[in-house]
XYZ file of C-alpha atoms in Angstrom:
560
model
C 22.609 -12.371 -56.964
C 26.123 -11.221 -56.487
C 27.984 -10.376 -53.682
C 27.422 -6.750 -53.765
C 23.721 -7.167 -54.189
C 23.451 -9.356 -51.188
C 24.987 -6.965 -49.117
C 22.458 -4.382 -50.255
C 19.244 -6.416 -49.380
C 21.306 -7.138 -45.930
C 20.923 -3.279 -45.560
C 17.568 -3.306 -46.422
C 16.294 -5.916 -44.353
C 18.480 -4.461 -40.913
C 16.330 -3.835 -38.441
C 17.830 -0.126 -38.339
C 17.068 0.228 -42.009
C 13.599 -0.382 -41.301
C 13.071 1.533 -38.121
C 14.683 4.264 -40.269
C 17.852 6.298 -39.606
C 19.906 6.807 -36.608
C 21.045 9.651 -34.908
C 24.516 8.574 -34.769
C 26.237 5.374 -36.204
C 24.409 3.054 -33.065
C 22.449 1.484 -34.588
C 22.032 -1.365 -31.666
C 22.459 -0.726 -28.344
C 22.870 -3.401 -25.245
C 22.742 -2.321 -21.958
C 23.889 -5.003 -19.245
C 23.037 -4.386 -15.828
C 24.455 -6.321 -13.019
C 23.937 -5.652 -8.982
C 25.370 -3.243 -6.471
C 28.291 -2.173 -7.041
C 29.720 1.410 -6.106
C 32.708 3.545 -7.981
C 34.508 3.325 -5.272
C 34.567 -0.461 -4.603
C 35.181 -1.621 -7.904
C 38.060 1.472 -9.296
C 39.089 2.898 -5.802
C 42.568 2.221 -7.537
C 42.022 2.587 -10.899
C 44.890 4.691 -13.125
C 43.939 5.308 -16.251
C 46.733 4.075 -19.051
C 46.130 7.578 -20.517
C 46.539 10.794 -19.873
C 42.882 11.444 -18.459
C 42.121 11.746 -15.104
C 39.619 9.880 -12.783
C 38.506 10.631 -9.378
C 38.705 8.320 -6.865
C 40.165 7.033 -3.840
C 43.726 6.919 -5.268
C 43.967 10.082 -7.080
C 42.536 11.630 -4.317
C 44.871 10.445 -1.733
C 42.791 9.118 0.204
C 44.334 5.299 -0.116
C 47.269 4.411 -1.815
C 48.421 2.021 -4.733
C 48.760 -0.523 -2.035
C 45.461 -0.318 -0.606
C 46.844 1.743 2.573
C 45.642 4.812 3.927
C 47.088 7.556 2.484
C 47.154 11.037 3.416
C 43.421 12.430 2.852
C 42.521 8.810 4.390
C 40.774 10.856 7.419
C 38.268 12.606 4.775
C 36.867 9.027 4.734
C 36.165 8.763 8.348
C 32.721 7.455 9.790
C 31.028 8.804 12.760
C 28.770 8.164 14.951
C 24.858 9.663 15.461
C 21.740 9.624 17.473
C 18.191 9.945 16.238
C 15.809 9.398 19.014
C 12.495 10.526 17.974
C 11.841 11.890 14.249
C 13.958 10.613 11.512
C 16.545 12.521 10.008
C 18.690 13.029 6.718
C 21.036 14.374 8.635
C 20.934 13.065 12.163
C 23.012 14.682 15.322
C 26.761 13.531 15.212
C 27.656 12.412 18.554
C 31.040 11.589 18.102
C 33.701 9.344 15.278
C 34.404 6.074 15.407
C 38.192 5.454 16.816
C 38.182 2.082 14.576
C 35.788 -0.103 12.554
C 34.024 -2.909 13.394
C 34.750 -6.769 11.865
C 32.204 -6.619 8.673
C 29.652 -8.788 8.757
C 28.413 -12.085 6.656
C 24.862 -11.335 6.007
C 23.838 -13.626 4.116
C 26.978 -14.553 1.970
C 27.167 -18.171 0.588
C 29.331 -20.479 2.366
C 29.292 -18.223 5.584
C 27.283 -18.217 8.809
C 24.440 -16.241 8.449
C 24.213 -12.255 10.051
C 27.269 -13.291 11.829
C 30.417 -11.691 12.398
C 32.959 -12.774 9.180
C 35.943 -14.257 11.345
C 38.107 -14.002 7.780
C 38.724 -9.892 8.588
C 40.320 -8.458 11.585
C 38.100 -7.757 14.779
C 38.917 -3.641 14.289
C 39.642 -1.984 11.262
C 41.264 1.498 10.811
C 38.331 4.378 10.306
C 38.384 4.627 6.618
C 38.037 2.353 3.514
C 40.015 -1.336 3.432
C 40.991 -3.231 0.216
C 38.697 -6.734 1.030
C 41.475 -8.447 -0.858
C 43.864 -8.535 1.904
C 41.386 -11.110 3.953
C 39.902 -13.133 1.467
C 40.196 -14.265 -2.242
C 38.657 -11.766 -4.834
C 36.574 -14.906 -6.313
C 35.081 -15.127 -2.186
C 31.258 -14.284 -1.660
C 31.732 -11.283 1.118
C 28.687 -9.574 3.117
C 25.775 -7.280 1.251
C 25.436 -4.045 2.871
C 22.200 -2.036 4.014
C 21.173 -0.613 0.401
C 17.535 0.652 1.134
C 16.298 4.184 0.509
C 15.858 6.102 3.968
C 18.786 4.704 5.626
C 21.165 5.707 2.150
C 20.010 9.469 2.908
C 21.174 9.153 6.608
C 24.380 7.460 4.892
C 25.249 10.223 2.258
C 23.950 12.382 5.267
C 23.973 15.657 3.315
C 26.838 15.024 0.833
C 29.668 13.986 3.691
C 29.064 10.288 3.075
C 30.305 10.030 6.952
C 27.652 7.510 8.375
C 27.880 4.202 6.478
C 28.369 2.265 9.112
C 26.761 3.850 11.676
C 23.481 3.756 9.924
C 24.331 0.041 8.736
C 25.139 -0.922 12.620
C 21.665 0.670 13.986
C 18.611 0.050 11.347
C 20.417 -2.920 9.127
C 18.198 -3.638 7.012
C 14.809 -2.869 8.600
C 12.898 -3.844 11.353
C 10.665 -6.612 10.142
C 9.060 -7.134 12.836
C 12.235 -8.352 14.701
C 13.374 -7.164 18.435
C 15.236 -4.198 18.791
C 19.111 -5.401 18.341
C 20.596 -3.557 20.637
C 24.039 -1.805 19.990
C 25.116 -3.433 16.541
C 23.057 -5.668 13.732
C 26.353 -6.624 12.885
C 26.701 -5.484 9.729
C 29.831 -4.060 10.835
C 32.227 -2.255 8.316
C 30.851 -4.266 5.329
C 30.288 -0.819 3.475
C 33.648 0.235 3.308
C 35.257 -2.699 1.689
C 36.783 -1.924 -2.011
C 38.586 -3.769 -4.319
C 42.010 -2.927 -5.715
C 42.622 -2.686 -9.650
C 46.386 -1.562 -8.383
C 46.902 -5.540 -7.370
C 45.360 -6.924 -9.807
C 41.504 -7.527 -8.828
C 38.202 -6.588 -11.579
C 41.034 -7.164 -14.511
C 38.365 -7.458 -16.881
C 36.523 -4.478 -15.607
C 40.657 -2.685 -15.847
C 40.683 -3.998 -19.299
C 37.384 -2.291 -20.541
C 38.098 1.062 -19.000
C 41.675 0.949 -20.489
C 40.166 0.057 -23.666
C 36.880 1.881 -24.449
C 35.046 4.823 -22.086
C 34.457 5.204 -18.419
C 32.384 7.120 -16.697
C 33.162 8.363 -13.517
C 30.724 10.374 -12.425
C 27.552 7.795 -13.250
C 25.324 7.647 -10.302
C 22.399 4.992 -8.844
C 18.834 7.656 -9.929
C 17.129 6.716 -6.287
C 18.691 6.309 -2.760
C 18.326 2.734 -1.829
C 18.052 -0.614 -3.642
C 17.624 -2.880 -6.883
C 13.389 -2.767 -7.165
C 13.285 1.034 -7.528
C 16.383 1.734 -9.464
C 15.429 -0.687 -12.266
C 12.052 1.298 -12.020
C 13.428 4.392 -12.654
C 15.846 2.736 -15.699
C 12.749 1.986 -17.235
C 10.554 4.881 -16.450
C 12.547 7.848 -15.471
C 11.085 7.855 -12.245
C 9.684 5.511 -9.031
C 6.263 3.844 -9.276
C 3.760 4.098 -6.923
C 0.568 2.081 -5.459
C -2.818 2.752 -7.669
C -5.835 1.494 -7.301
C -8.711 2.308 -9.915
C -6.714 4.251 -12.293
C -5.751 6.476 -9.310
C -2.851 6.936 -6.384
C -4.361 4.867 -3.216
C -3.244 4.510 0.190
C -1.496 1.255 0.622
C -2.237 -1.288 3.551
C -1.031 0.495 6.509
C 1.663 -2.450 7.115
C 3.510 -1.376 3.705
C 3.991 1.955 4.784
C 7.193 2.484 5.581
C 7.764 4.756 8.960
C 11.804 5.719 9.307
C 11.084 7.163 12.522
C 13.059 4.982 15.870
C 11.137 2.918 18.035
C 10.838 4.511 21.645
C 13.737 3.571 23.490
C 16.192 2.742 20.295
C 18.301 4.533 18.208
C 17.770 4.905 14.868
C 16.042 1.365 14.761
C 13.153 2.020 12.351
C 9.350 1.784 13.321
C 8.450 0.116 10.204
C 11.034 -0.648 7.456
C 11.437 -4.168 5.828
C 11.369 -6.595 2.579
C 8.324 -7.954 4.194
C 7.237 -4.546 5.789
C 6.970 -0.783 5.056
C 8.217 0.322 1.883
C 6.158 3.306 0.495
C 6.662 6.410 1.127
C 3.903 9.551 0.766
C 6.475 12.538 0.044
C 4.256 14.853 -1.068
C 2.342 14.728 2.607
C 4.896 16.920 4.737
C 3.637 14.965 7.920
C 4.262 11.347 6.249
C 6.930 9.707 8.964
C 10.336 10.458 7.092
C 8.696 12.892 4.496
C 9.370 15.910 6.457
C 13.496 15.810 6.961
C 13.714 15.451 2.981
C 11.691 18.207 2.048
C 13.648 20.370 4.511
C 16.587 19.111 2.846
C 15.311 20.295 -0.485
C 14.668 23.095 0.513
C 17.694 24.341 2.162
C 19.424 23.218 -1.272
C 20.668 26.358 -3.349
C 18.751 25.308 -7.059
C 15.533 24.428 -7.157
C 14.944 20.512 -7.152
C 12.897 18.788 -9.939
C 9.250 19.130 -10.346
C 9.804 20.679 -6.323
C 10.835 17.161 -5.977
C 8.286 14.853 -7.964
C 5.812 13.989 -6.082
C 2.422 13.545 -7.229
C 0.320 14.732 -4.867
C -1.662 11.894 -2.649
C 0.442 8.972 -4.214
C 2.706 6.564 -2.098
C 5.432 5.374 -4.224
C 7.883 1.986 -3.495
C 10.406 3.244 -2.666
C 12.211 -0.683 -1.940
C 11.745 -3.953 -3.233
C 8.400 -5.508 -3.679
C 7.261 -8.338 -6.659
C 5.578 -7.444 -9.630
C 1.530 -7.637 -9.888
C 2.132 -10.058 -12.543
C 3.689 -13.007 -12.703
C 6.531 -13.817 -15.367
C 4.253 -16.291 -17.777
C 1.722 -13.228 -17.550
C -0.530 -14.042 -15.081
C -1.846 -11.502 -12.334
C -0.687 -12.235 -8.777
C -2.267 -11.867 -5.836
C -2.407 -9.218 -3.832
C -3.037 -8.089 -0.220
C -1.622 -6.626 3.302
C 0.572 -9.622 3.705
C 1.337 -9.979 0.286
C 4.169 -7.453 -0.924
C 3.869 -6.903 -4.225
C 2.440 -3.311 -6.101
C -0.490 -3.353 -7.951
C -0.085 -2.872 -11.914
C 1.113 -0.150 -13.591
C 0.992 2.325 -16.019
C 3.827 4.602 -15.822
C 5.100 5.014 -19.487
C 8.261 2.989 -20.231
C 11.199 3.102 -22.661
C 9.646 -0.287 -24.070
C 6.013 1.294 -25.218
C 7.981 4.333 -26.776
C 9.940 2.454 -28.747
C 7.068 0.351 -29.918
C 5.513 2.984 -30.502
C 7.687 4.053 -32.997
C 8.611 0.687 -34.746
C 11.756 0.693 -33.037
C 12.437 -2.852 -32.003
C 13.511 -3.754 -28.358
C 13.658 -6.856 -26.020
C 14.676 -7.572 -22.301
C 16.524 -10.811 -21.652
C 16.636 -12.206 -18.073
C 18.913 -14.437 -16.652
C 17.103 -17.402 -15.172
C 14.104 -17.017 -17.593
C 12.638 -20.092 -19.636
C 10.258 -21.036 -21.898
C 8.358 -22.763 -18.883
C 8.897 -19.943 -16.277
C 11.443 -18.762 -14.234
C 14.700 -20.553 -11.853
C 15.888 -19.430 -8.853
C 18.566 -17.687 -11.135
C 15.692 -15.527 -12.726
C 15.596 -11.780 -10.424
C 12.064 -10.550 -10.453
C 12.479 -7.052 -9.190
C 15.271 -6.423 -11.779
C 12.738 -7.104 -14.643
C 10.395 -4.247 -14.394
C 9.034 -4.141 -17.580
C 6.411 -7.258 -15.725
C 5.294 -4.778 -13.525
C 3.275 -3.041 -16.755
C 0.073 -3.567 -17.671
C 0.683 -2.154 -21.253
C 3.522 -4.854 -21.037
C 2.059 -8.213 -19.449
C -1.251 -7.509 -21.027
C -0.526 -7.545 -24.573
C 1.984 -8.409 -27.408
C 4.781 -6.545 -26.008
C 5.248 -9.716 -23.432
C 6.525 -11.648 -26.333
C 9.967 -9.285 -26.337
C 10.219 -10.510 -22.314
C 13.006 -13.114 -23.448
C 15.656 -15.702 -22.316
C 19.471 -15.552 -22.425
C 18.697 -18.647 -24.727
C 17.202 -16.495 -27.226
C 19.975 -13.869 -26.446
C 22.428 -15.330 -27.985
C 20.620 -16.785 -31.240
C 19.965 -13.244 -31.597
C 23.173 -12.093 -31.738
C 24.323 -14.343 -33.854
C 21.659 -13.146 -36.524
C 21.702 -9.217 -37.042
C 18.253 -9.787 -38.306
C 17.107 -10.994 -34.891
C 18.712 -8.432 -33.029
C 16.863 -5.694 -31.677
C 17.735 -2.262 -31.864
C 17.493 -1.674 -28.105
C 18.220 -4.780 -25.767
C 18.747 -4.643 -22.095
C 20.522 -7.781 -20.330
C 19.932 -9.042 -17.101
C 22.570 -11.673 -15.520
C 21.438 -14.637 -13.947
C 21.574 -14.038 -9.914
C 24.529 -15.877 -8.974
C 26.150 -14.187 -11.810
C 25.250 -10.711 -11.569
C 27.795 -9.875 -8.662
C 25.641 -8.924 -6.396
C 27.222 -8.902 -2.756
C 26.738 -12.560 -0.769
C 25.157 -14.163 -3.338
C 27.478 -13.454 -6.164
C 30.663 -11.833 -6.753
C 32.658 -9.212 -8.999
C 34.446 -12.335 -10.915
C 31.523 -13.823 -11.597
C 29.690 -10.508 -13.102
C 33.294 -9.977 -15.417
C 32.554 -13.512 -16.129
C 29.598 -13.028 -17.891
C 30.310 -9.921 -19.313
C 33.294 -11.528 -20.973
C 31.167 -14.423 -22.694
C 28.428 -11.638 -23.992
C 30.997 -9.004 -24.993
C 32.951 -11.588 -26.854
C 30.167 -13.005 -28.204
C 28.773 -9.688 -29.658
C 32.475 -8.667 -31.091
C 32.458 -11.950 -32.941
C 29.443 -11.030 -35.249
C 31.947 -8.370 -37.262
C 28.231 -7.126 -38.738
C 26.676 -6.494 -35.522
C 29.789 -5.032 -33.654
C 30.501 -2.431 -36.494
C 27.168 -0.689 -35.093
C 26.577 -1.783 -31.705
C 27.395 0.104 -28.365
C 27.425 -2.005 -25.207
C 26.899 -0.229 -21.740
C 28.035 -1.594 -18.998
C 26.460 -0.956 -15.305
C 25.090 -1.678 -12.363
C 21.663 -0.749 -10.928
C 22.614 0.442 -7.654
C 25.744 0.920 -5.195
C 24.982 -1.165 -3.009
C 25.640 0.694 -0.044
C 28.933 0.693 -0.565
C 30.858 4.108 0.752
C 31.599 6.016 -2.154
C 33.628 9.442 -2.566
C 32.096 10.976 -4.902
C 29.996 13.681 -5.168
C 25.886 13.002 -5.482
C 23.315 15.774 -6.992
C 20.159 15.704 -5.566
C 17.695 15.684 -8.077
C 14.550 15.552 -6.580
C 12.762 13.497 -2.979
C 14.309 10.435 -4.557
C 17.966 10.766 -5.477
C 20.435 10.468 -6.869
C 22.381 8.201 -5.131
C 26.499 7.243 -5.091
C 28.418 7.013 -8.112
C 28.426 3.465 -9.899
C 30.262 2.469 -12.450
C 29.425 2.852 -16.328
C 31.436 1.861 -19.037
C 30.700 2.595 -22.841
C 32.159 -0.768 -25.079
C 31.359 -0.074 -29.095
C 33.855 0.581 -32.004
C 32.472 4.486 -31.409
C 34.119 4.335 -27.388
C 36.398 6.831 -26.851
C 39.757 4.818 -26.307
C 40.956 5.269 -22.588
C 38.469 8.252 -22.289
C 37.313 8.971 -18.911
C 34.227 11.293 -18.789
C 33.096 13.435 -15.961
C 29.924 14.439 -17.396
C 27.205 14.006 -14.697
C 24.584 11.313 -15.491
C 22.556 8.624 -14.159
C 19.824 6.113 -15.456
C 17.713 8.104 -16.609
C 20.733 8.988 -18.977
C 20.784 5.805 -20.666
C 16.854 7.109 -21.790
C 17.735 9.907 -23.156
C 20.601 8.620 -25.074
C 18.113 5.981 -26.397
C 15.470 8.715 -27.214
C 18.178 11.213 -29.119
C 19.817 8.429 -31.346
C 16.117 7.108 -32.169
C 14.576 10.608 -32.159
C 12.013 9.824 -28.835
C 10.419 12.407 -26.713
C 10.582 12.176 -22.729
C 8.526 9.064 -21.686
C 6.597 11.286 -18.990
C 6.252 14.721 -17.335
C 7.908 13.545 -14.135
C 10.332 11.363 -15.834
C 13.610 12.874 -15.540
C 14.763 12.316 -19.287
C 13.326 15.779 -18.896
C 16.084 17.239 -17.828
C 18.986 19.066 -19.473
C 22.521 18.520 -20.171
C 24.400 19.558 -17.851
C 27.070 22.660 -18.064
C 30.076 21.761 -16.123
C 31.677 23.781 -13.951
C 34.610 25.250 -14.806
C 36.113 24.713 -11.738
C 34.963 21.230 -10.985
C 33.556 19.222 -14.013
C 31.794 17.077 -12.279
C 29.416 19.643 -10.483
C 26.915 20.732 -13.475
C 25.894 24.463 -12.928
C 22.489 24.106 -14.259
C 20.992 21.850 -11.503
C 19.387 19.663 -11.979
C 21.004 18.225 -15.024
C 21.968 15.036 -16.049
C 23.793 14.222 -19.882
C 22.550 11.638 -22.579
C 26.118 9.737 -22.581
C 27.403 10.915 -25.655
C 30.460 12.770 -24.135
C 31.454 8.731 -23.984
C 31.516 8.192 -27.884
C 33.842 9.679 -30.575
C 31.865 10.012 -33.772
């Protein structure tokens, strides 16, 4: 056959050629997630090479080039609260904090553990502080409080003023441990950033110089990993069932925001290994009450009046999977914390459903189980019976098969969505931003190399959730779940705009719909918030959409 008739049945035989016909010229699309990482953090002083503008803590004057405070620095300030008796979204201020407190280890490898980190000064001026003035950029630092009622008190109504005040007084939960007292010691951990200016995240400066940032890309629920990979792969949160039906979890998974007698702030019930749903829909549910007020008072309507199903407590945290990774169901139980099955509708079943071929690869996945590399609540797709009961578990894969794949277009799915292994993900403590632009360096220039596969291949680049790191920018509450802060996005294909920064507002549920308009998908659910429309920015300030609730389907970042 000659060479032109090769390249023919090559065409034929694509999986895109199959599936049929694209919206656009994506015809493969590869979305890496890594871990908790705010906008702030990672591009506080980010200048574009262009002539496009981005918002953050540098063009805002808020820091300068140098990492300093600049003159808007006291628009960063943190203050200080009291909640006594019923949780609030917005608690009492009670006064500012004259400086920071030393930022805490946490957990962080190579540190002591939940103990003060001796590397940064004992007071800190009340504002953000470039972390690479104390230690190393490659240096594991602390993981601040990321869970979902204590980010609400954080953004506390849009003035992002109680970071550390929340961090200092619930940490991350009660857990059944004894009151702390006046400080967990989390410390300032929350306002640490990293500056592009002096040359830290040059890989992550190299991709936004080259291809499309977003800078108005936000976390979809207040809080951490579990529930924002949830609502990546469903548009929404998931929720405890029993029978086919919403059920009331064991009373010890309930989460209950509301201070212990005596304490401030210190949550009744709030913990890993403790209370993590939520019943919004019941207005006297402990914490349910302060958010619908909030909603409320908000001048557009919210989402489905805030989307939630009536009589159903939804995980609002991290919990494991009812399934294991090989398949198997798991046990479950009061002491056990892990959600029954599901069967919320994912992106992976519509897909299917259409012939449109997808797979999931996992760091720390093998053909014999999973490593301690392997992150279970990031890989929600196990949580599905329609999933881990079928076929569909066969397109749970490997980073093993990840790369065979993309060395064969054939293999290749249309729709693949990358997990890092742990320590490489860049999570806070136990990873760290140079390890994440590792990785993405190695998969990125592994994908460019196949000239056939990068000719039609977009790669997005994210995180699932801030973090809890302070971020400036602004949040749009969609419905009782989120959003939450800005993270970063970036938009790597041949189709990229080149330098483009784009202020259209979006979050995960925007990397569904662009998946469902290039491969002509409906909305995965009725609560699923690939409902929504585009946004219409406001002239005045595009980053506020006037038609809220509205989130875009990323293709302000391409250039067709």
């Amino acid at each position: 056959m000659c060479g032109s008739g090769w390249a023919l049945l090559a065409l034929l035989l694509s999986p895109s050629a199959v599936q049929g016909q694209t919206a656009t010229p994506i015809e493969h699309l590869i979305v890496v997630v890594g871990e908790n990482l705010s906008f702030d953090h990672l591009f506080a002083t980010y200048r574009p090479r262009s002539n496009a503008k981005v918002r953050n803590l540098l063009s805002q004057g808020i820091i300068d080039r140098y990492g300093e405070p600049g003159p808007e620095f006291p628009r960063a300030a943190q203050r200080r609260a009291e909640v006594r008796e019923n949780y609030q979204v917005t608690p009492h201020i009670v006064g500012t904090y004259g400086e920071l407190p030393r930022p805490g280890t946490t957990y962080a490898v190579g540190l002591p553990r939940y103990a003060r980190d001796m590397r940064f000064p004992a007071l800190l001026p009340n504002g953000p502080f470039q972390i690479t003035k104390y230690v190393d950029y490659t240096a594991p630092v602390g993981d601040p409080v990321h869970r979902f009622f204590q980010m609400w008190q954080q953004v506390d109504g849009g003035k992002h003023d109680l970071f550390v005040w929340v961090d200092e007084t619930s940490g991350e939960g009660s857990q059944n441990r004894s009151y702390p007292g006046s400080s967990t010691n989390q410390g300032a951990v929350a306002m640490g950033f990293y500056n592009m200016a002096a040359g830290d995240a040059p890989y992550f400066r190299q991709l936004a110089d080259t291809y499309a940032l977003s800078d108005n890309h936000h976390q979809p629920i207040m809080g951490g990993t579990g529930a924002n990979f949830q609502a990546l792969a469903t548009g929404h949160a998931i929720a405890y069932w029993r029978d086919g039906s919403p059920a009331e979890p064991p009373l010890n998974q309930i989460e209950d925001p509301n201070p212990r007698p005596g304490t401030n702030n210190w949550y009744t019930q709030s913990g890993y290994s403790s209370g993590s749903y939520t019943n919004c829909s019941d207005a006297s549910a402990a914490g349910s009450a302060s958010i619908r007020s909030y909603l409320a008072a908000l001048p557009y309507r919210v989402f489905n009046g805030g989307n939630c199903m009536p009589g159903a407590y939804y995980l609002v945290n991290n919990y494991g999977a009812g399934f294991f990774a090989n398949g198997e169901p798991a046990p479950l139980g009061p002491d056990i914390f892990r959600v029954p099955p599901q069967a919320q509708p994912t992106i992976a079943e519509a897909l299917s459903a259409k012939g449109i071929s997808w797979k999931w690869y996992s760091g720390g996945r093998t053909a014999g189980g999973v490593t301690r590399e392997y992150c279970g609540v990031c890989d929600p797709l196990i949580y599905s019976s329609a999933i881990m009961t079928g076929p569909l578990r066969a397109n749970l894969q490997d980073h093993a098969a990840l790369f065979r794949d993309i060395d064969d277009i054939y293999a290749m799915p249309a729709v693949a969505f990358v997990i890092p292994p742990n320590t490489e993900s860049g999570h806070p403590a136990s990873s760290t931003v140079s390890r994440y632009e590792t990785f993405l360096r190695k998969l990125i220039d592994k994908v460019q190399s196949n000239q056939a596969l990068w000719a039609k291949t977009a790669i997005l680049v994210t995180v699932d959730e801030g973090g809890g790191y302070w971020d400036s920018g602004y949040i749009q509450i969609i419905d009782a779940f989120g959003d939450g802060t800005r993270i970063p996005l970036i938009a790597v294909s041949p189709f990229a705009g080149k330098g483009l920064i784009d202020h259209t507002y979006t979050d995960h549920a925007s990397i569904l719909k662009f998946i469902e308009a290039n491969w002509r998908l409906g909305p995965l659910s009725q609560r699923s918030r690939d409902q929504l429309p585009n946004p219409d920015p406001d002239p005045a300030d595009p980053y506020l959409p006037t038609n809220r609730p509205a989130i875009g389907d990323l293709t302000s970042l391409f250039q067709f």
